[in-house]
Structure formats: structure tokens, C-alpha cells
PDB file of C-alpha atoms in Angstrom:
ATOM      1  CA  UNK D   1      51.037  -2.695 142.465  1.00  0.00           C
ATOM      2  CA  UNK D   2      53.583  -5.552 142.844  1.00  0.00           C
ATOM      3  CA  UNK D   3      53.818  -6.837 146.626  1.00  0.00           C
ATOM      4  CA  UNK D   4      57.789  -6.638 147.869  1.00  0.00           C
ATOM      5  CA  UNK D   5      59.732 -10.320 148.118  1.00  0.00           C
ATOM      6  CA  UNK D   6      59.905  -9.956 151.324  1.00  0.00           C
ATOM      7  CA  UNK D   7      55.912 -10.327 151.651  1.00  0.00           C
ATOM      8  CA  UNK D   8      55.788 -12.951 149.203  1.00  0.00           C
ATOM      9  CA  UNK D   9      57.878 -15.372 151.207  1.00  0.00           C
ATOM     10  CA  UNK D  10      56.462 -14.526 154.376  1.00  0.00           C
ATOM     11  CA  UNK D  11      53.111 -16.072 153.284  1.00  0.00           C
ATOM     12  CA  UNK D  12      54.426 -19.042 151.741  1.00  0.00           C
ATOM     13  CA  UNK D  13      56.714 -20.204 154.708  1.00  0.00           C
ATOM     14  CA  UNK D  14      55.348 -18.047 157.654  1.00  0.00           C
ATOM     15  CA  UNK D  15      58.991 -15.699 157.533  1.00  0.00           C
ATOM     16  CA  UNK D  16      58.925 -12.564 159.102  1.00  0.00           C
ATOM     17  CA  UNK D  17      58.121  -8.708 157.166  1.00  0.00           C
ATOM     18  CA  UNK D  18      61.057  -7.058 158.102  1.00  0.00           C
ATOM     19  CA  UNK D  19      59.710  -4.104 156.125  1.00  0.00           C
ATOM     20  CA  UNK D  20      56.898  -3.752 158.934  1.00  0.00           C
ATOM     21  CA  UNK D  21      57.386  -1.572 161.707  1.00  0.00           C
ATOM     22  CA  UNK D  22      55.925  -4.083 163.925  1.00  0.00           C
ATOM     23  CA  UNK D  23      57.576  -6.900 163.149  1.00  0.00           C
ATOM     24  CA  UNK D  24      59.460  -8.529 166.317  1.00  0.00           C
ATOM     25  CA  UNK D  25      62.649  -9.196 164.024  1.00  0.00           C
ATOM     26  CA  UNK D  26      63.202  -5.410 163.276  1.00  0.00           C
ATOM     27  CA  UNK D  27      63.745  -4.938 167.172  1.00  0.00           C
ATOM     28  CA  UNK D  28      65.947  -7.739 166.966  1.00  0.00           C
ATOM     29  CA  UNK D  29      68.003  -6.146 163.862  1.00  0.00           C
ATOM     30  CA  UNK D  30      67.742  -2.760 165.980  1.00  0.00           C
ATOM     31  CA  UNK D  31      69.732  -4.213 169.136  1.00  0.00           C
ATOM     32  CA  UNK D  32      72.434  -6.165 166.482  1.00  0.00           C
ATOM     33  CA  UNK D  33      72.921  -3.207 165.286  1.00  0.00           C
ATOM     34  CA  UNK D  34      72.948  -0.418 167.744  1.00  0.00           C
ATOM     35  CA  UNK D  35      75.922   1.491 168.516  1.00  0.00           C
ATOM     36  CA  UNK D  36      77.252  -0.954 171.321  1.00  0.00           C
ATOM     37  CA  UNK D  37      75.189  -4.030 170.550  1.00  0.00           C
ATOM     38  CA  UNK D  38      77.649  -4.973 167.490  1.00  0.00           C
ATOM     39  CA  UNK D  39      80.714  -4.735 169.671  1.00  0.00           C
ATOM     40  CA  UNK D  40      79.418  -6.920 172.643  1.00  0.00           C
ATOM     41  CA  UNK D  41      78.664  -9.676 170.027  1.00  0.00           C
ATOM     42  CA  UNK D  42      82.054  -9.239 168.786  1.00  0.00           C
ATOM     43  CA  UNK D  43      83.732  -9.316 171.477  1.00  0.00           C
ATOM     44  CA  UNK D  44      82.410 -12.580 173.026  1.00  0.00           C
ATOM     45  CA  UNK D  45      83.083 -14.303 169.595  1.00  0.00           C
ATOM     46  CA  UNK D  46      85.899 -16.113 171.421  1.00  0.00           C
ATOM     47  CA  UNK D  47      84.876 -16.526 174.791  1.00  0.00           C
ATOM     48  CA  UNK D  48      82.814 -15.419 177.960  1.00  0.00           C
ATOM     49  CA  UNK D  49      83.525 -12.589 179.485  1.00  0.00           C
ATOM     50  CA  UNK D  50      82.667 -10.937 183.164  1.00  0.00           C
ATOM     51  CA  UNK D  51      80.555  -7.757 183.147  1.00  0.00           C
ATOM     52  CA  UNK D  52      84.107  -5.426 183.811  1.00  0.00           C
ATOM     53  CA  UNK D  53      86.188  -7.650 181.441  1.00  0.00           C
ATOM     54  CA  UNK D  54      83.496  -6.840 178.721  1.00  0.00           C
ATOM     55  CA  UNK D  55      83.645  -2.855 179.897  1.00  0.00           C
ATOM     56  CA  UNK D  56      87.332  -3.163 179.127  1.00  0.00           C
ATOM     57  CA  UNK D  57      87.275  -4.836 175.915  1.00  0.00           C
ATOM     58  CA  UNK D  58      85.005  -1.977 174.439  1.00  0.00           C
ATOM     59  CA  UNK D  59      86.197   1.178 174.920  1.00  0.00           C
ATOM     60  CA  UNK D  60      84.134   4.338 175.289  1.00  0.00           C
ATOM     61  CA  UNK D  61      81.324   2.275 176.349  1.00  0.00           C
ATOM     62  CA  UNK D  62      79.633   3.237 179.830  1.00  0.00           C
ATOM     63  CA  UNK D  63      78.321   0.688 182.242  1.00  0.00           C
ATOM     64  CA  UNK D  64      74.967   2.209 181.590  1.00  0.00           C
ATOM     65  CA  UNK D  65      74.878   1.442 178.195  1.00  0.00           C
ATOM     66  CA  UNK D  66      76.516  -1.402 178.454  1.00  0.00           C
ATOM     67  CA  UNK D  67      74.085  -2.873 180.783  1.00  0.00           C
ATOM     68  CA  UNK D  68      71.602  -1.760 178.616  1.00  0.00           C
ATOM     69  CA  UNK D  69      72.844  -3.457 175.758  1.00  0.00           C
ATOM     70  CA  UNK D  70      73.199  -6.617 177.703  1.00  0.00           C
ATOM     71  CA  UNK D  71      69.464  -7.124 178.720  1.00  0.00           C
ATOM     72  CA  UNK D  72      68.315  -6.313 175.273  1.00  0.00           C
ATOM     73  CA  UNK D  73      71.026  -9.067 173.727  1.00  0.00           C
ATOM     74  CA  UNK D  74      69.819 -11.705 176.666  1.00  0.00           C
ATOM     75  CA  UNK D  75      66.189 -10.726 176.062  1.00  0.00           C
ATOM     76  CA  UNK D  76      66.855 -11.494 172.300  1.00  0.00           C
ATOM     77  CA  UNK D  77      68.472 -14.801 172.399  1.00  0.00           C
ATOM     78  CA  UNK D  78      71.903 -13.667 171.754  1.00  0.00           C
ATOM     79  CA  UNK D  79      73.482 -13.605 174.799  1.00  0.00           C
ATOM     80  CA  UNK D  80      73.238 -15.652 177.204  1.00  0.00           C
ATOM     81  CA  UNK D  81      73.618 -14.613 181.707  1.00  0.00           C
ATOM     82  CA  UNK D  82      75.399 -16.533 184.221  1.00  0.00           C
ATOM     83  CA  UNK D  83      75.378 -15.637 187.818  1.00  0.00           C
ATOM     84  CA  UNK D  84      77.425 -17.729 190.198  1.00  0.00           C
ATOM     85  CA  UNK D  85      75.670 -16.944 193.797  1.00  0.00           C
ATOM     86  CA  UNK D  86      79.392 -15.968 195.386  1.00  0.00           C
ATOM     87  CA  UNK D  87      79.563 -12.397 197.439  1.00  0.00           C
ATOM     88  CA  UNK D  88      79.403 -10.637 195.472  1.00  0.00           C
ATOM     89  CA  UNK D  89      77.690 -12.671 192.566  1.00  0.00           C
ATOM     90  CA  UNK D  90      79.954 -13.210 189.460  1.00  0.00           C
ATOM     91  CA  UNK D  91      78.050 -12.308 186.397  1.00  0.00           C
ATOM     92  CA  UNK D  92      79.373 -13.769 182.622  1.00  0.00           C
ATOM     93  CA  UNK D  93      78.332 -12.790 179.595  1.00  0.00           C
ATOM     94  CA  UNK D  94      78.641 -15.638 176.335  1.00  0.00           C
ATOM     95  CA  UNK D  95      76.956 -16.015 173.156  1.00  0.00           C
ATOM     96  CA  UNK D  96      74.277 -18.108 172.781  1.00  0.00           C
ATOM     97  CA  UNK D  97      73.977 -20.897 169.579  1.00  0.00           C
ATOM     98  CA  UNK D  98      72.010 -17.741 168.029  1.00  0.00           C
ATOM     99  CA  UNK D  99      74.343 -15.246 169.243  1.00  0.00           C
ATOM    100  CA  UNK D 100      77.292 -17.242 167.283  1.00  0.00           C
ATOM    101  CA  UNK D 101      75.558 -17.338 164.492  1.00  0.00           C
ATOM    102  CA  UNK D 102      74.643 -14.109 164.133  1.00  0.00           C
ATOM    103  CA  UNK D 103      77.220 -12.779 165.670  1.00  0.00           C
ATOM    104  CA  UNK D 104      79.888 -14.928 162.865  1.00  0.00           C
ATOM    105  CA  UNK D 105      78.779 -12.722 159.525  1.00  0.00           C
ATOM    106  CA  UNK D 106      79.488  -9.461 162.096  1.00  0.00           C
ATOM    107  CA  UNK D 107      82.815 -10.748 162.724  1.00  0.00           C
ATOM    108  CA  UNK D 108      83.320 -11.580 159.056  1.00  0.00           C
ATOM    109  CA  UNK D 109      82.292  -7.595 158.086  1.00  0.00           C
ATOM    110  CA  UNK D 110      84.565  -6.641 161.013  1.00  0.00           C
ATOM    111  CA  UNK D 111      87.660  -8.462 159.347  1.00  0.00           C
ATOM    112  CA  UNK D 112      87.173  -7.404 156.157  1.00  0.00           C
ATOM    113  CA  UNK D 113      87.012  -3.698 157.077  1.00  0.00           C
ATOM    114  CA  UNK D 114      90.247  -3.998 159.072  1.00  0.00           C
ATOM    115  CA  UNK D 115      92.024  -5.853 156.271  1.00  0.00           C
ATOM    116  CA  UNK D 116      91.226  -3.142 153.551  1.00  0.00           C
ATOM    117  CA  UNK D 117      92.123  -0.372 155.713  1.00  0.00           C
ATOM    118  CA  UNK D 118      95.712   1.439 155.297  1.00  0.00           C
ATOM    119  CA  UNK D 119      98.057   0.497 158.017  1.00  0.00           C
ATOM    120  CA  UNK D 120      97.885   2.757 161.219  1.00  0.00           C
ATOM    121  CA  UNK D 121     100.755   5.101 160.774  1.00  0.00           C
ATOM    122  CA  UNK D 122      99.637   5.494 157.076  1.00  0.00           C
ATOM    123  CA  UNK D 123      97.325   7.449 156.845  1.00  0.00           C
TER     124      UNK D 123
END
């Protein structure tokens, strides 16, 4: 039986197997790609937002998941969490150098969808 490409490469330069179940990456990949975790990465493409002005920018989110999605993107690298100690504290919410860059082919899927579909109205 032929090992994958995946495996081959992770021997020869120490790369993850995303194929595993425990690999740390496919938790990583999980939280990208979860239901919210996609849109908060989008929408701090451009700039930082504050915990409410990131509510408001995806709707049908909840602040429970929203929070939730938060700590798994800061745990991961991807976001990054800045309090300014004011009463009450000011929380913001940015990308991180990883967050941009994984965050930049998202945004690139998310314009191409939009471009091919009809016009609202049309449909």
C-alpha cells in the first residue's frame, strides 16, 4: 500500500498530517472553518473592530458564539485581543500576521462567490 503525499512530506520537512485526527492543524482548519469562524476573519480583513462592532458586522451571530469563536481564533494565532483598562475595559479584535494571511485566500473565495452570483433582484 502506497503512503498518502501528505505523509510523505511530513517526514521529509517535519509538515503536519492533516489526515490525522490528532494533528494540532486539523483543530486549527476546524475553527477557520466553522460556521462563524470564517466570517470573523473576514470581517477584520480591513480593520479592528470592538467586540459589539464585530456582533454587528455579522449578522445572526450571538454573543455566545461569537465569544466563542473569538477565544478559539486568539488561542490559534489568528486573532489577536486588546483590552484598554478604561471602565468598562474596551476590548478589540484584529488579525494577527497569521490571521491576514490566512484570512486573504478566505477573502479571495468570498469575492469570487459574490462576483459569480446573479444580481439580487434576479433571481
Amino acid at each position: 500500500m502506497r503512503e498518502g503525499a501528505q505523509l510523505k512530506q511530513a517526514g521529509a520537512t517535519h509538515r503536519y498530517e492533516v489526515f490525522h485526527t490528532d494533528c494540532p492543524a486539523r483543530d486549527l482548519v476546524d475553527h477557520v472553518t466553522s460556521r462563524w469562524g470564517i466570517w470573523v476573519l473576514i470581517s477584520l480583513r480591513s480593520n479592528d473592530l470592538r467586540f459589539y462592532e464585530l456582533r454587528d458586522s455579522i449578522q445572526g451571530i450571538s454573543e455566545k458564539m461569537l465569544a466563542q469563536t473569538l477565544r478559539a481564533l486568539v488561542q490559534d494565532g489568528l486573532v489577536r485581543r486588546e483590552v484598554e483598562p478604561t471602565t468598562p475595559p474596551q476590548v478589540t479584535y484584529g488579525l494577527t500576521e497569521f490571521g491576514q494571511d490566512i484570512g486573504e485566500p478566505l477573502t479571495d473565495l468570498f469575492d469570487r462567490i459574490t462576483r459569480r452570483l446573479p444580481p439580487r433582484g434576479t433571481e
